Short mmCIF file of N, CA and C in Angstrom, two decimals:
data_model
loop_
_atom_site.label_atom_id
_atom_site.label_comp_id
_atom_site.label_asym_id
_atom_site.label_seq_id
_atom_site.Cartn_x
_atom_site.Cartn_y
_atom_site.Cartn_z
N MET C 1 0.73 -1.47 -0.30
CA MET C 1 -0.05 0.06 0.01
C MET C 1 0.75 1.18 0.19
N CYS C 2 0.55 2.21 -0.75
CA CYS C 2 1.21 3.73 -0.76
C CYS C 2 1.18 4.11 0.68
N LYS C 3 2.12 4.89 0.89
CA LYS C 3 2.24 5.69 2.33
C LYS C 3 1.74 6.86 1.64
N GLN C 4 1.57 7.34 0.50
CA GLN C 4 1.39 8.50 0.24
C GLN C 4 -0.32 8.73 0.27
N SER C 5 -0.86 10.07 -0.30
CA SER C 5 -2.16 9.77 -0.79
C SER C 5 -2.30 8.95 -1.44
N ILE C 6 -3.89 8.50 -2.01
CA ILE C 6 -4.25 7.78 -2.92
C ILE C 6 -4.36 8.20 -4.71
N TYR C 7 -4.36 9.61 -4.42
CA TYR C 7 -3.66 10.35 -6.20
C TYR C 7 -2.76 10.19 -6.37
N ASN C 8 -1.58 10.28 -5.53
CA ASN C 8 -0.28 10.60 -5.80
C ASN C 8 0.32 8.81 -5.87
N CYS C 9 -0.34 7.63 -5.60
CA CYS C 9 0.17 6.41 -5.73
C CYS C 9 -0.90 5.89 -7.28
N ILE C 10 -2.04 6.43 -7.26
CA ILE C 10 -2.60 6.05 -8.84
C ILE C 10 -1.77 7.19 -9.99
N PHE C 11 -1.15 8.09 -9.65
CA PHE C 11 -0.32 8.85 -10.71
C PHE C 11 0.66 8.37 -10.76
N TYR C 12 1.52 7.95 -9.77
CA TYR C 12 2.56 7.35 -9.84
C TYR C 12 2.76 5.87 -10.75
N ARG C 13 1.58 5.11 -10.45
CA ARG C 13 1.59 3.90 -11.44
C ARG C 13 1.12 4.19 -12.42
N MET C 14 0.34 5.18 -12.86
CA MET C 14 -0.04 5.25 -14.04
C MET C 14 1.04 5.76 -14.94
N CYS C 15 1.90 6.84 -14.29
CA CYS C 15 3.27 6.95 -15.28
C CYS C 15 3.96 5.89 -15.79
N SER C 16 4.54 5.39 -14.18
CA SER C 16 5.23 4.05 -14.43
C SER C 16 5.00 3.09 -15.78
N ALA C 17 3.39 2.39 -15.52
CA ALA C 17 2.67 2.09 -16.51
C ALA C 17 2.93 2.51 -17.99
N PHE C 18 2.70 3.87 -18.38
CA PHE C 18 2.77 4.44 -19.72
C PHE C 18 4.42 4.49 -19.91
N ARG C 19 5.44 4.75 -19.02
CA ARG C 19 6.89 4.54 -19.42
C ARG C 19 7.30 3.25 -19.92
N SER C 20 6.70 2.42 -19.24
CA SER C 20 7.05 1.18 -19.48
C SER C 20 6.34 0.33 -21.02
N TYR C 21 4.91 1.11 -21.21
CA TYR C 21 4.78 0.84 -22.33
C TYR C 21 5.39 1.24 -23.43
N LYS C 22 5.95 2.28 -23.32
CA LYS C 22 6.70 3.34 -24.57
C LYS C 22 7.91 2.72 -24.67
N ARG C 23 8.59 2.19 -23.42
CA ARG C 23 10.11 1.41 -23.86
C ARG C 23 9.86 0.54 -23.97
N LEU C 24 8.63 -0.41 -24.24
CA LEU C 24 8.28 -1.80 -24.81
C LEU C 24 8.09 -1.85 -25.89
N SER C 25 7.66 -0.54 -26.67
CA SER C 25 6.80 -0.87 -27.49
C SER C 25 7.95 0.07 -28.69
N GLY C 26 9.04 0.54 -27.88
CA GLY C 26 10.23 1.08 -28.57
C GLY C 26 10.22 2.53 -28.98
N GLN C 27 9.33 2.87 -28.55
CA GLN C 27 9.48 4.64 -28.44
C GLN C 27 10.48 5.59 -27.45
N SER C 28 10.51 6.62 -27.87
CA SER C 28 11.40 7.08 -26.92
C SER C 28 10.96 7.64 -25.99
N LYS C 29 11.87 8.42 -24.98
CA LYS C 29 11.20 9.01 -23.98
C LYS C 29 10.22 10.57 -24.22
N GLY C 30 9.88 11.10 -23.63
CA GLY C 30 9.87 12.37 -23.92
C GLY C 30 8.56 12.93 -23.69
N THR C 31 7.41 12.19 -24.10
CA THR C 31 6.10 12.30 -23.94
C THR C 31 6.14 11.91 -22.73
N LYS C 32 4.96 12.85 -21.71
CA LYS C 32 4.84 12.79 -20.81
C LYS C 32 3.05 13.03 -20.55
N LEU C 33 2.91 11.94 -19.79
CA LEU C 33 1.18 12.08 -19.80
C LEU C 33 0.44 13.14 -19.40
N THR C 34 -0.51 13.90 -19.58
CA THR C 34 -1.40 15.15 -19.62
C THR C 34 -2.76 14.96 -18.87
N TRP C 35 -2.26 15.13 -17.59
CA TRP C 35 -3.44 14.79 -16.63
C TRP C 35 -4.34 16.02 -16.38
N ILE C 36 -5.91 15.53 -16.75
CA ILE C 36 -6.88 16.12 -16.48
C ILE C 36 -7.62 15.92 -15.42
N PRO C 37 -8.05 16.55 -14.52
CA PRO C 37 -8.92 16.48 -13.34
C PRO C 37 -10.28 15.98 -13.70
N ALA C 38 -10.30 14.95 -13.42
CA ALA C 38 -12.24 14.59 -13.96
C ALA C 38 -13.01 15.09 -13.02
N GLN C 39 -14.04 15.14 -13.65
CA GLN C 39 -15.16 16.29 -12.88
C GLN C 39 -16.73 15.03 -13.00
N CYS C 40 -17.38 15.20 -11.81
CA CYS C 40 -18.15 14.66 -11.64
C CYS C 40 -19.34 14.94 -10.72
N ALA C 41 -20.64 14.55 -11.13
CA ALA C 41 -21.65 15.37 -10.13
C ALA C 41 -21.49 14.83 -8.64
N GLN C 42 -21.40 15.75 -8.24
CA GLN C 42 -21.29 16.08 -6.42
C GLN C 42 -22.61 15.25 -5.87
N GLN C 43 -22.36 14.80 -4.84
CA GLN C 43 -23.31 13.85 -4.19
C GLN C 43 -23.46 14.95 -2.70
N PRO C 44 -24.63 15.41 -2.31
CA PRO C 44 -25.20 15.95 -1.66
C PRO C 44 -25.16 15.93 0.11
N GLY C 45 -25.29 14.64 -0.10
CA GLY C 45 -25.15 13.47 1.47
C GLY C 45 -24.43 12.61 1.14
N SER C 46 -24.53 11.64 2.44
CA SER C 46 -23.55 10.49 2.47
C SER C 46 -24.52 9.23 2.14
N LEU C 47 -25.71 9.31 1.74
CA LEU C 47 -26.40 7.95 1.48
C LEU C 47 -26.59 7.05 0.15
N ASP C 48 -26.36 8.07 -0.63
CA ASP C 48 -26.95 7.44 -2.00
C ASP C 48 -25.31 7.06 -3.26
N CYS C 49 -24.04 7.32 -1.85
CA CYS C 49 -22.82 6.87 -3.09
C CYS C 49 -23.04 5.83 -3.72
N GLY C 50 -22.99 4.80 -3.40
CA GLY C 50 -23.52 3.60 -4.49
C GLY C 50 -24.25 3.69 -5.60
N TYR C 51 -25.40 4.68 -5.42
CA TYR C 51 -26.18 4.86 -6.96
C TYR C 51 -25.44 6.45 -7.36
N TYR C 52 -24.46 7.24 -6.53
CA TYR C 52 -23.69 7.70 -8.14
C TYR C 52 -23.06 7.19 -8.48
N VAL C 53 -21.96 6.17 -8.23
CA VAL C 53 -20.99 5.32 -8.91
C VAL C 53 -22.16 4.68 -10.00
N MET C 54 -23.07 4.37 -9.52
CA MET C 54 -24.02 3.65 -10.87
C MET C 54 -24.08 4.35 -11.55
N ARG C 55 -24.62 5.69 -11.52
CA ARG C 55 -25.26 6.60 -12.37
C ARG C 55 -24.05 7.27 -13.17
N PHE C 56 -23.26 7.63 -12.54
CA PHE C 56 -22.19 8.39 -13.58
C PHE C 56 -21.43 6.71 -14.23
N MET C 57 -21.51 5.52 -13.84
CA MET C 57 -20.99 4.50 -14.78
C MET C 57 -22.15 4.34 -15.80
N TYR C 58 -23.08 4.42 -15.72
CA TYR C 58 -24.55 4.33 -16.55
C TYR C 58 -24.20 5.74 -17.66
N ASP C 59 -23.88 6.97 -16.88
CA ASP C 59 -24.06 7.70 -18.30
C ASP C 59 -22.84 7.69 -18.72
N ILE C 60 -21.52 7.06 -18.23
CA ILE C 60 -20.42 6.82 -19.15
C ILE C 60 -20.71 5.77 -20.19
N ILE C 61 -21.27 5.15 -20.14
CA ILE C 61 -21.92 3.95 -21.36
C ILE C 61 -22.88 4.69 -22.08
N MET C 62 -24.10 5.17 -21.73
CA MET C 62 -25.07 5.60 -22.37
C MET C 62 -24.76 6.49 -23.36
N ASN C 63 -24.23 7.32 -22.88
CA ASN C 63 -23.85 9.15 -23.24
C ASN C 63 -22.33 9.23 -24.04
N HIS C 64 -21.60 8.94 -23.19
CA HIS C 64 -20.02 9.18 -23.91
C HIS C 64 -19.14 7.81 -24.19
N GLY C 65 -19.98 7.54 -25.00
CA GLY C 65 -19.13 5.99 -25.30
C GLY C 65 -18.32 6.08 -26.59
N ASN C 66 -18.44 7.45 -27.47
CA ASN C 66 -17.89 7.44 -28.59
C ASN C 66 -17.21 9.60 -28.13
N SER C 67 -16.77 9.29 -26.99
CA SER C 67 -16.55 10.86 -26.71
C SER C 67 -15.22 11.41 -27.61
N GLN C 68 -15.12 12.44 -27.84
CA GLN C 68 -13.98 13.13 -28.23
C GLN C 68 -13.66 14.22 -27.72
N ASP C 69 -13.99 14.65 -26.45
CA ASP C 69 -13.66 15.56 -25.92
C ASP C 69 -13.81 15.16 -24.18
N LEU C 70 -13.21 14.47 -23.74
CA LEU C 70 -13.55 14.05 -22.04
C LEU C 70 -13.65 15.42 -21.00
N THR C 71 -13.04 16.21 -21.72
CA THR C 71 -12.96 17.43 -20.47
C THR C 71 -14.36 17.64 -20.93
N LYS C 72 -15.06 18.34 -21.79
CA LYS C 72 -16.17 18.81 -21.98
C LYS C 72 -17.36 17.92 -21.70
N ASP C 73 -16.95 16.41 -21.88
CA ASP C 73 -18.14 15.73 -21.95
C ASP C 73 -18.30 14.97 -20.35
N PHE C 74 -17.34 15.10 -19.16
CA PHE C 74 -17.32 15.30 -17.87
C PHE C 74 -16.69 16.12 -17.11
N SER C 75 -17.57 17.18 -17.34
CA SER C 75 -17.34 18.62 -16.22
C SER C 75 -18.77 18.66 -15.46
N ARG C 76 -19.53 17.56 -15.40
CA ARG C 76 -20.91 17.84 -14.86
C ARG C 76 -20.53 18.03 -13.09
N THR C 77 -20.85 18.53 -12.68
CA THR C 77 -20.30 18.95 -11.14
C THR C 77 -21.95 19.10 -10.24
N LEU C 78 -22.95 19.18 -10.99
CA LEU C 78 -23.81 19.20 -10.20
C LEU C 78 -24.68 18.16 -9.79
N SER C 79 -25.29 18.36 -8.36
CA SER C 79 -25.70 16.56 -8.35
C SER C 79 -26.84 16.34 -9.23
N TYR C 80 -27.20 14.68 -9.20
CA TYR C 80 -27.89 13.99 -9.76
C TYR C 80 -29.61 14.87 -9.38
N SER C 81 -30.20 14.79 -10.05
CA SER C 81 -31.67 14.86 -9.55
C SER C 81 -32.25 13.87 -8.54
N PRO C 82 -32.95 13.68 -8.07
CA PRO C 82 -34.06 12.61 -7.56
C PRO C 82 -34.15 11.34 -8.35
N GLU C 83 -34.79 11.85 -9.49
CA GLU C 83 -35.33 11.52 -10.68
C GLU C 83 -34.73 10.23 -11.10
N GLU C 84 -33.32 10.80 -11.64
CA GLU C 84 -31.86 10.32 -12.04
C GLU C 84 -31.33 9.38 -11.20
N ILE C 85 -31.21 8.99 -9.85
CA ILE C 85 -31.02 8.38 -8.99
C ILE C 85 -32.17 7.34 -9.29
N ASN C 86 -33.57 7.77 -8.85
CA ASN C 86 -34.58 6.68 -8.66
C ASN C 86 -34.49 5.69 -9.93
N GLU C 87 -33.96 6.53 -10.93
CA GLU C 87 -33.89 5.55 -12.44
C GLU C 87 -32.72 4.55 -12.32
N VAL C 88 -31.86 4.84 -11.44
CA VAL C 88 -30.60 3.58 -11.38
C VAL C 88 -30.93 2.74 -10.20
N LYS C 89 -32.12 3.14 -9.04
CA LYS C 89 -32.62 2.23 -8.37
C LYS C 89 -33.63 1.29 -9.17
N ASP C 90 -34.23 1.80 -9.87
CA ASP C 90 -35.72 0.76 -10.50
C ASP C 90 -34.85 0.03 -11.43
N PHE C 91 -33.66 0.51 -12.35
CA PHE C 91 -33.11 -0.60 -12.82
C PHE C 91 -32.62 -1.39 -12.35
N TRP C 92 -31.79 -1.39 -11.25
CA TRP C 92 -31.58 -2.49 -10.41
C TRP C 92 -32.25 -3.43 -9.47
N ALA C 93 -33.35 -2.74 -9.55
CA ALA C 93 -34.54 -3.37 -8.24
C ALA C 93 -34.85 -4.70 -9.87
N ASP C 94 -35.55 -3.87 -11.11
CA ASP C 94 -35.73 -4.58 -11.94
C ASP C 94 -35.01 -5.60 -12.74
N TYR C 95 -33.55 -5.29 -12.56
CA TYR C 95 -32.81 -6.47 -12.47
C TYR C 95 -32.72 -7.60 -11.80
N PHE C 96 -32.93 -7.37 -10.25
CA PHE C 96 -32.89 -8.09 -9.20
C PHE C 96 -33.87 -8.93 -8.90
N MET C 97 -35.36 -8.56 -9.77
CA MET C 97 -36.29 -9.18 -9.77
C MET C 97 -36.45 -10.32 -11.09
N ASN C 98 -35.69 -10.02 -11.81
CA ASN C 98 -35.78 -10.71 -13.20
C ASN C 98 -34.99 -11.90 -13.51
N ASN C 99 -33.71 -11.70 -12.72
CA ASN C 99 -32.77 -12.40 -12.78
C ASN C 99 -31.84 -12.88 -11.63
N VAL C 100 -32.46 -12.71 -10.30
CA VAL C 100 -31.90 -13.29 -9.44
C VAL C 100 -33.24 -14.36 -8.49
N GLU C 101 -32.50 -15.56 -8.14
CA GLU C 101 -33.70 -16.37 -7.61
C GLU C 101 -33.48 -16.72 -6.14
N ILE C 102 -34.61 -16.44 -5.82
CA ILE C 102 -35.11 -15.69 -4.08
C ILE C 102 -34.46 -17.47 -3.45
N LEU C 103 -34.12 -17.47 -2.64
CA LEU C 103 -33.80 -19.12 -2.09
C LEU C 103 -34.79 -19.04 -1.27
N ALA C 104 -35.96 -19.53 -0.63
CA ALA C 104 -37.12 -19.54 0.25
C ALA C 104 -37.07 -20.76 1.16
#
């Protein structure tokens, strides 16, 4: 486990992987990764964190599969509406009720 912050751990590992990839593919050094901070909907409370993650993944898959500008596409910082969160809850409930056998 890294003794640094999680951000620094991820940053270090991504840079190391990028350098290794370039070295193995025979490319020269010199190109560095450009880091762009990700933006996502900001959760107002602490109860719906899992639903926020699922909603963000849903948005990526449904709306940004062919993204050409990640900075523009992932710049939302407003909270999801209750309707948007309820949509994820409904998808999950529907999947669970139709695909999971309940042991009785």
